[in-house]
Amino acid sequence: MIKDQIRNLKNEAVGEILEAKSLQELEKIRVIFLGRSGKINALTKEIPKLPADERGGIGKLINETKKTIEEVLSQTQNKLTKTDRKTEWIDVTAPGIKPPEGHLHLITEAISEISSIFASLGFRRARYPEVEWDWYAFEGLNMAENHPARDEWETFFIDGLESDKYGKGILTPHTSSGQLREMEKYAPPIRMLNIAKCYRRESGMSHAPMFYQFEGLVVDKNINISHLKGTIDYFTKQYFGPDRKSRIRPFHFQFTEPSFEVDVTCLICGGKARLPNGKVCRTCKEGWMELGGSGMVHPNVLKNGGIDPEKYSGFAFGWGVERVLMMKYGINDIRLLFEGDLRFLKQF
Amino acid sequence: MNIQISDSWLREFLETKATPSQIAEYLSLCSQSVEKLIKDGEETVYDIEITTNRPDCLSVYGIARELSAILPRFEINARLKEIPVAKIPKVKSGFPLQVKISKTELCPRFTALVFDNVIIKPSPLSVRKRLENSGIRALNNVVDISNYLMLELGQPMHTFDYDKILKHKMFLRESKEGEEIITLDGQRRKLKEGIIVIEDGEGRIVDLCGIMGGKNSETDKNTKRVLLFVQTYNPMKIRKACQALGFRTEAASRFEKGLDPEGVIPAMERATLLFKEWCGGKVGNELTDIYPSPPKPKTVIVTKVKIDTIMGINIKLEDAKKFLDNLGFKTKIDAKTNSLTAEVPHWRNGDIEIPEDLIEEIARLYGYHNLPNTLPPISSLNYQKEATFEWEDKIKTALKYWGFTETVSYSMARKDLIHNPADHLKISNPLTEDLLYLRTSLIPSLLEVISKNPTEEGIKIFEMANAYLPRGKKELPLETMTLTLAVKGESKYLEVKGILDALLKELGITKFSIKPEKFPSLNYGAQIFIGETNIGIIGEVVSPELTRFGINQKVTVLDIQLNRLLSFATHAKGYIPLPKYPPIIEDLSFVFPPQTFIGPIIEEIKKINEIIKEVEFIDSYQNTRTFRITYQSQERNLTDSEIKSIRKKIIDFVSAKFRAQVKEAL
């Protein structure tokens, strides 16, 4: 009798298993037959009630049945896993769980970009004092006290700070103060990229009392104007894009001779000086935007840096980090960068 | 300094077919920069930025002279015309003028001339228009002549009413402290010592030389006789005077750059013509010309090697000579030394000194745009890259991905943002009181950012910047790169501490300690040590400090001295062979007295035995703390009895040292 029961149970289980359409259904069947209070266990509990000589045979039979059910179950499970294309539904269009969102300051991003462009040309990054002596910022750069050229740099002075040797303590108004510092530290060949905060006594849409400059300095044998032009052009194309052109024009700085102003073709009108609608481009001057100053290092500056100008020559440039990034992103007020308005900072 | 000049005026001195836009473009490429072309009916006005070294270009004639050398380089003919002048006649027994100069170096050249029968009236319309285009208001023919010629020839001049110079005596000298003059603009100006002035025969100061004339000697509608004054002055004296007086005029901006004394007589002769044509004036006395030491012609030599080295191309000396000659130099080629000897034209005496100056002249006429773009070759580089910048970038990037926003604030702070003004560097000429002291900490700046963004929830910000620590009056301050984080919200300490833990791990620093300490500005906080080095602090800002900034939520800060931290940073990571034997993991719970610090407990447990690989803090309930201990050996399977003895050591140690009671051992 019990043998029939066992056989029926096996057939019943195998039948249901083969009919199952999903893994969920299969799991239900498993619980019904093989679960802790399932049908197989129920039969097992009957064994002690049987006559002693039958117990072994029935026990074996139940075990075999269990094994068979398990096998069929496992085969079916494998089959269903392959074929069953999930009936479970998830909204794949729902917003994902975001990682924490932070923001680097635009200036930091610009500095990284600029540094990596110049690093590929072998420029070493440097940083020199922001609170600096007059000598490094002016006198040593061929601008004696009271020289009219000094008017270009509206300078902040530090109260009571003065060196017998180097003059007054100031907030450096340009990264060019790093030129002599670099020359004191290293002998040629020099390839410096000095990126630092500078300060000038002015404030407006395009001038903040604090700003960043990046200063390139190359000193080696036979360095010439075309090397400066090549370097500028490389930077322009890498930073602003391959279509941008650059040019240098005559200018004057006391610490370079000759000196140049560097222009880049306008990003708005593409250097055409006119907008697609035919109107005059108001962003640029005749298709060109001023990037900043540059020049061949003045022999007096090389001398002041302990380098023989008869043996070595060099070029230098110093441009505003904010200026290039404002040109690139079309930001029209430099002061936004320093005001700490998180609505602005979180845009980048 | 910018000048605005009219195209028609320029063409009075320059014969060319070049269009205004060609002129603008080529002048910018090879000389001074034309910033704008302004159309005014038939007239075009050039707005030109003149560099400080080129006062000779601060005039219509000077620009025409440049163009006459430049335009031919673009295949456009251009010829510089003569300046129309009238010769100054010899007048005997004319109106008397006695001149005395106290020191020659004040005034390298002094000329003066009296014009009689002057009829004061408006200048011709075309003249008034040109002055206006140059930003100068026309007044009357006499005053206009001086302004017109300043713009045309670059030589400022001044007109006095001859009859107002008492006793017709002039004494040029330096001012004494406390003297006064009322200038043409009606301002009473108190003078300091050392300003060049002119005193008349009655001891009255009638001119603030090179800057502005005196009210007491100005020409007016009744003026009959004009004393015209054309000088050059010691540029430094003029500059210092302007600084001392706090004002500067168009004339002074020219004088302080140094003017050419050879330009004085042409200007005087040109004025003579204009006085005749515009005012009917006749020369009324003998020209006074005091010119004790005319500068000697200067020669500068440059070799071909040097020209080629700086320009980066091979240039023919004949071409270089032509460029220089067109600019007014007188040059000779020396074939033996392969060099050029150039005599500097008198109007360039002030800015041509060294061979490089000649190279600039040659190169700009050759055309910078004609030079190739070449990257400088790297011969060798003898320096090691500085890892600091890479670490800084790495830290910033990590913070960004951990949800922080970077801010950049001014290095200067206002007085009420800092605690001890005396410990700060102070700017002696601040732009505003908001930017007065150089900050010694970034915390106030970050609190200010938080206060400026009151509606932002969950602010997490950081700044990396220098703090400036004074080192006395004769030494530059210590500039220490500082990293400061601030997180707004209740109970953010552990979140910020977690950032610290993760950051140090990023930098390869595994051993550091947190020493709890009381700070006046923190509710609770700690010093952070790596070995014996204090690298910073962490804690929650006290309420009064937050109230000062108008912040009504808690703020937790982390403040790190980056240079100290980075001295421990390392990329080196030791390799430990992957374990072959399974770990045994168990949890231990202890009940501790209230306010027991957990950091040291974890550190101490780790030290008990080397098979204790990991101690994690996994749960806390009231005073109960649960640790998950991982035991693992590199050499063998651990036995129950081994673990048992180490477990006992842990329990005994923690119980004894921290007065704890073990709760359960699983």
Coordinates of C-alpha atoms in Angstrom, one line a residue, chain A residues 82-267:
Chain A
K82 CA 17.6 29.6 -19.4
T83 CA 14.3 30.2 -21.0
D84 CA 12.3 32.1 -18.4
R85 CA 12.7 35.8 -19.3
K86 CA 11.7 37.1 -15.9
T87 CA 8.3 38.1 -15.2
E88 CA 9.6 40.4 -12.5
W89 CA 9.1 44.1 -13.5
I90 CA 11.5 47.0 -12.8
D91 CA 11.2 50.5 -14.0
V92 CA 14.4 50.8 -16.0
T93 CA 13.7 54.4 -16.7
A94 CA 13.6 55.4 -13.0
P95 CA 16.4 57.7 -11.7
G96 CA 19.4 55.8 -10.6
I97 CA 20.9 55.8 -7.1
K98 CA 23.6 58.5 -7.5
P99 CA 27.0 58.5 -6.0
P100 CA 27.8 61.6 -3.9
E101 CA 28.1 64.6 -6.2
G102 CA 30.9 67.1 -5.7
H103 CA 32.4 69.9 -7.7
L104 CA 35.9 71.2 -8.3
H105 CA 36.3 74.9 -8.7
L106 CA 36.6 76.1 -12.3
I107 CA 40.0 77.5 -11.5
T108 CA 41.2 74.2 -10.3
E109 CA 40.0 72.5 -13.4
A110 CA 41.6 75.1 -15.6
I111 CA 44.9 74.8 -13.7
S112 CA 44.9 71.0 -14.2
E113 CA 44.2 71.4 -17.8
I114 CA 46.9 74.1 -18.3
S115 CA 49.4 72.2 -16.3
S116 CA 48.9 69.0 -18.3
I117 CA 49.3 70.8 -21.6
F118 CA 52.6 72.3 -20.6
A119 CA 53.7 69.2 -18.8
S120 CA 53.7 67.5 -22.2
L121 CA 56.2 70.1 -23.3
G122 CA 58.4 69.4 -20.3
F123 CA 57.4 72.3 -18.2
R124 CA 57.9 71.8 -14.4
R125 CA 55.2 73.2 -12.2
A126 CA 56.3 75.7 -9.6
R127 CA 54.8 78.0 -7.0
Y128 CA 56.5 80.9 -5.4
P129 CA 55.6 83.3 -2.6
E130 CA 52.5 85.4 -2.8
V131 CA 53.8 87.8 -0.2
E132 CA 56.9 88.9 -2.0
W133 CA 59.7 91.4 -1.9
D134 CA 59.8 94.4 -4.3
W135 CA 63.0 93.1 -5.7
Y136 CA 61.5 89.9 -7.2
A137 CA 58.3 91.6 -8.5
F138 CA 59.8 94.9 -9.8
E139 CA 63.4 96.0 -9.2
G140 CA 65.0 92.7 -10.2
L141 CA 62.7 92.7 -13.3
N142 CA 64.3 95.9 -14.6
M143 CA 61.8 98.2 -13.0
A144 CA 63.5 100.6 -10.7
E145 CA 61.6 102.5 -8.1
N146 CA 59.4 105.1 -9.6
H147 CA 59.6 103.7 -13.1
P148 CA 56.4 104.7 -14.9
A149 CA 56.0 101.1 -16.1
R150 CA 55.1 100.2 -12.5
D151 CA 51.8 102.0 -13.0
E152 CA 50.6 98.9 -15.0
W153 CA 50.6 97.0 -11.7
E154 CA 48.4 98.4 -9.0
T155 CA 50.2 96.9 -6.1
F156 CA 49.1 96.1 -2.5
F157 CA 51.7 96.9 0.2
I158 CA 52.1 95.0 3.5
D159 CA 52.1 97.2 6.5
G160 CA 55.6 97.5 8.0
L161 CA 57.2 94.7 6.1
E162 CA 60.5 95.7 4.6
S163 CA 63.9 94.0 3.9
D164 CA 67.1 95.9 3.9
K165 CA 68.2 93.9 0.9
Y166 CA 65.0 93.3 -1.1
G167 CA 62.9 96.4 -0.4
K168 CA 59.3 96.5 0.6
G169 CA 57.0 93.6 1.2
I170 CA 54.1 93.5 -1.3
L171 CA 51.4 91.1 -2.5
T172 CA 52.9 90.0 -5.8
P173 CA 51.0 91.5 -8.7
H174 CA 52.2 88.9 -11.2
T175 CA 53.7 85.5 -11.4
S176 CA 56.8 87.0 -13.1
S177 CA 58.2 87.4 -9.6
G178 CA 58.8 83.6 -9.9
Q179 CA 61.3 84.1 -12.8
L180 CA 64.2 85.2 -10.6
R181 CA 63.2 82.7 -7.9
E182 CA 63.3 79.9 -10.5
M183 CA 66.7 81.1 -11.8
E184 CA 68.1 81.2 -8.3
K185 CA 66.9 77.6 -7.7
Y186 CA 67.9 76.0 -11.0
A187 CA 70.5 76.4 -13.7
P188 CA 69.5 76.3 -17.3
P189 CA 67.9 74.6 -19.1
I190 CA 64.8 75.9 -17.3
R191 CA 61.2 75.1 -18.2
M192 CA 59.0 76.5 -15.5
L193 CA 55.3 76.8 -15.3
N194 CA 54.5 78.9 -12.2
I195 CA 50.9 79.0 -11.3
A196 CA 50.0 81.2 -8.3
K197 CA 47.7 83.7 -6.9
C198 CA 48.4 87.3 -7.7
Y199 CA 46.9 90.5 -6.4
R200 CA 46.2 93.9 -7.8
R201 CA 44.4 96.9 -6.4
E202 CA 41.5 96.8 -8.8
S203 CA 38.0 95.4 -9.0
G204 CA 35.5 95.1 -11.8
M205 CA 33.9 92.7 -14.2
S206 CA 37.2 91.6 -15.7
H207 CA 39.5 92.4 -12.7
A208 CA 39.4 91.0 -9.2
P209 CA 41.8 92.1 -6.5
M210 CA 42.9 88.4 -6.4
F211 CA 43.4 86.3 -9.4
Y212 CA 45.6 83.4 -10.7
Q213 CA 48.3 83.7 -13.3
F214 CA 50.3 81.0 -15.1
E215 CA 53.8 82.0 -16.1
G216 CA 56.0 80.1 -18.5
L217 CA 59.7 80.5 -18.4
V218 CA 62.1 78.8 -20.8
V219 CA 65.9 79.5 -20.6
D220 CA 68.3 77.6 -22.6
K221 CA 70.9 78.1 -25.4
N222 CA 69.5 79.6 -28.6
I223 CA 66.0 80.1 -27.4
N224 CA 64.3 82.4 -29.9
I225 CA 61.0 84.2 -30.8
S226 CA 59.8 81.3 -33.0
H227 CA 60.0 79.0 -29.9
L228 CA 57.7 81.3 -28.1
K229 CA 55.3 81.4 -31.0
G230 CA 55.4 77.7 -31.3
T231 CA 54.7 77.2 -27.6
I232 CA 51.8 79.7 -27.6
D233 CA 50.3 78.1 -30.7
Y234 CA 50.5 74.7 -29.2
F235 CA 48.8 75.9 -26.0
T236 CA 46.1 77.8 -27.9
K237 CA 45.1 74.8 -30.0
Q238 CA 45.2 72.4 -27.1
Y239 CA 43.2 74.6 -24.7
F240 CA 40.8 76.4 -27.0
G241 CA 40.6 74.0 -29.9
P242 CA 42.4 73.0 -33.1
D243 CA 40.7 75.8 -35.1
R244 CA 42.1 78.6 -33.0
K245 CA 44.9 80.7 -34.3
S246 CA 47.3 82.8 -32.3
R247 CA 49.5 85.8 -33.1
I248 CA 52.0 88.0 -31.3
R249 CA 52.1 91.8 -31.6
P250 CA 54.7 94.3 -30.4
F251 CA 54.2 95.5 -26.8
H252 CA 56.4 96.7 -24.0
F253 CA 57.4 95.2 -20.6
Q254 CA 60.6 96.2 -18.8
F255 CA 61.5 92.6 -18.1
T256 CA 61.3 91.3 -21.7
E257 CA 62.9 92.6 -24.9
P258 CA 61.4 92.3 -27.3
S259 CA 57.9 92.1 -25.7
F260 CA 54.7 90.9 -27.1
E261 CA 51.0 90.9 -26.6
V262 CA 49.5 87.5 -27.5
D263 CA 46.1 87.3 -29.3
V264 CA 43.9 84.4 -30.0
T265 CA 41.2 84.3 -32.6
C266 CA 37.8 85.1 -31.1
L267 CA 35.8 82.2 -29.9

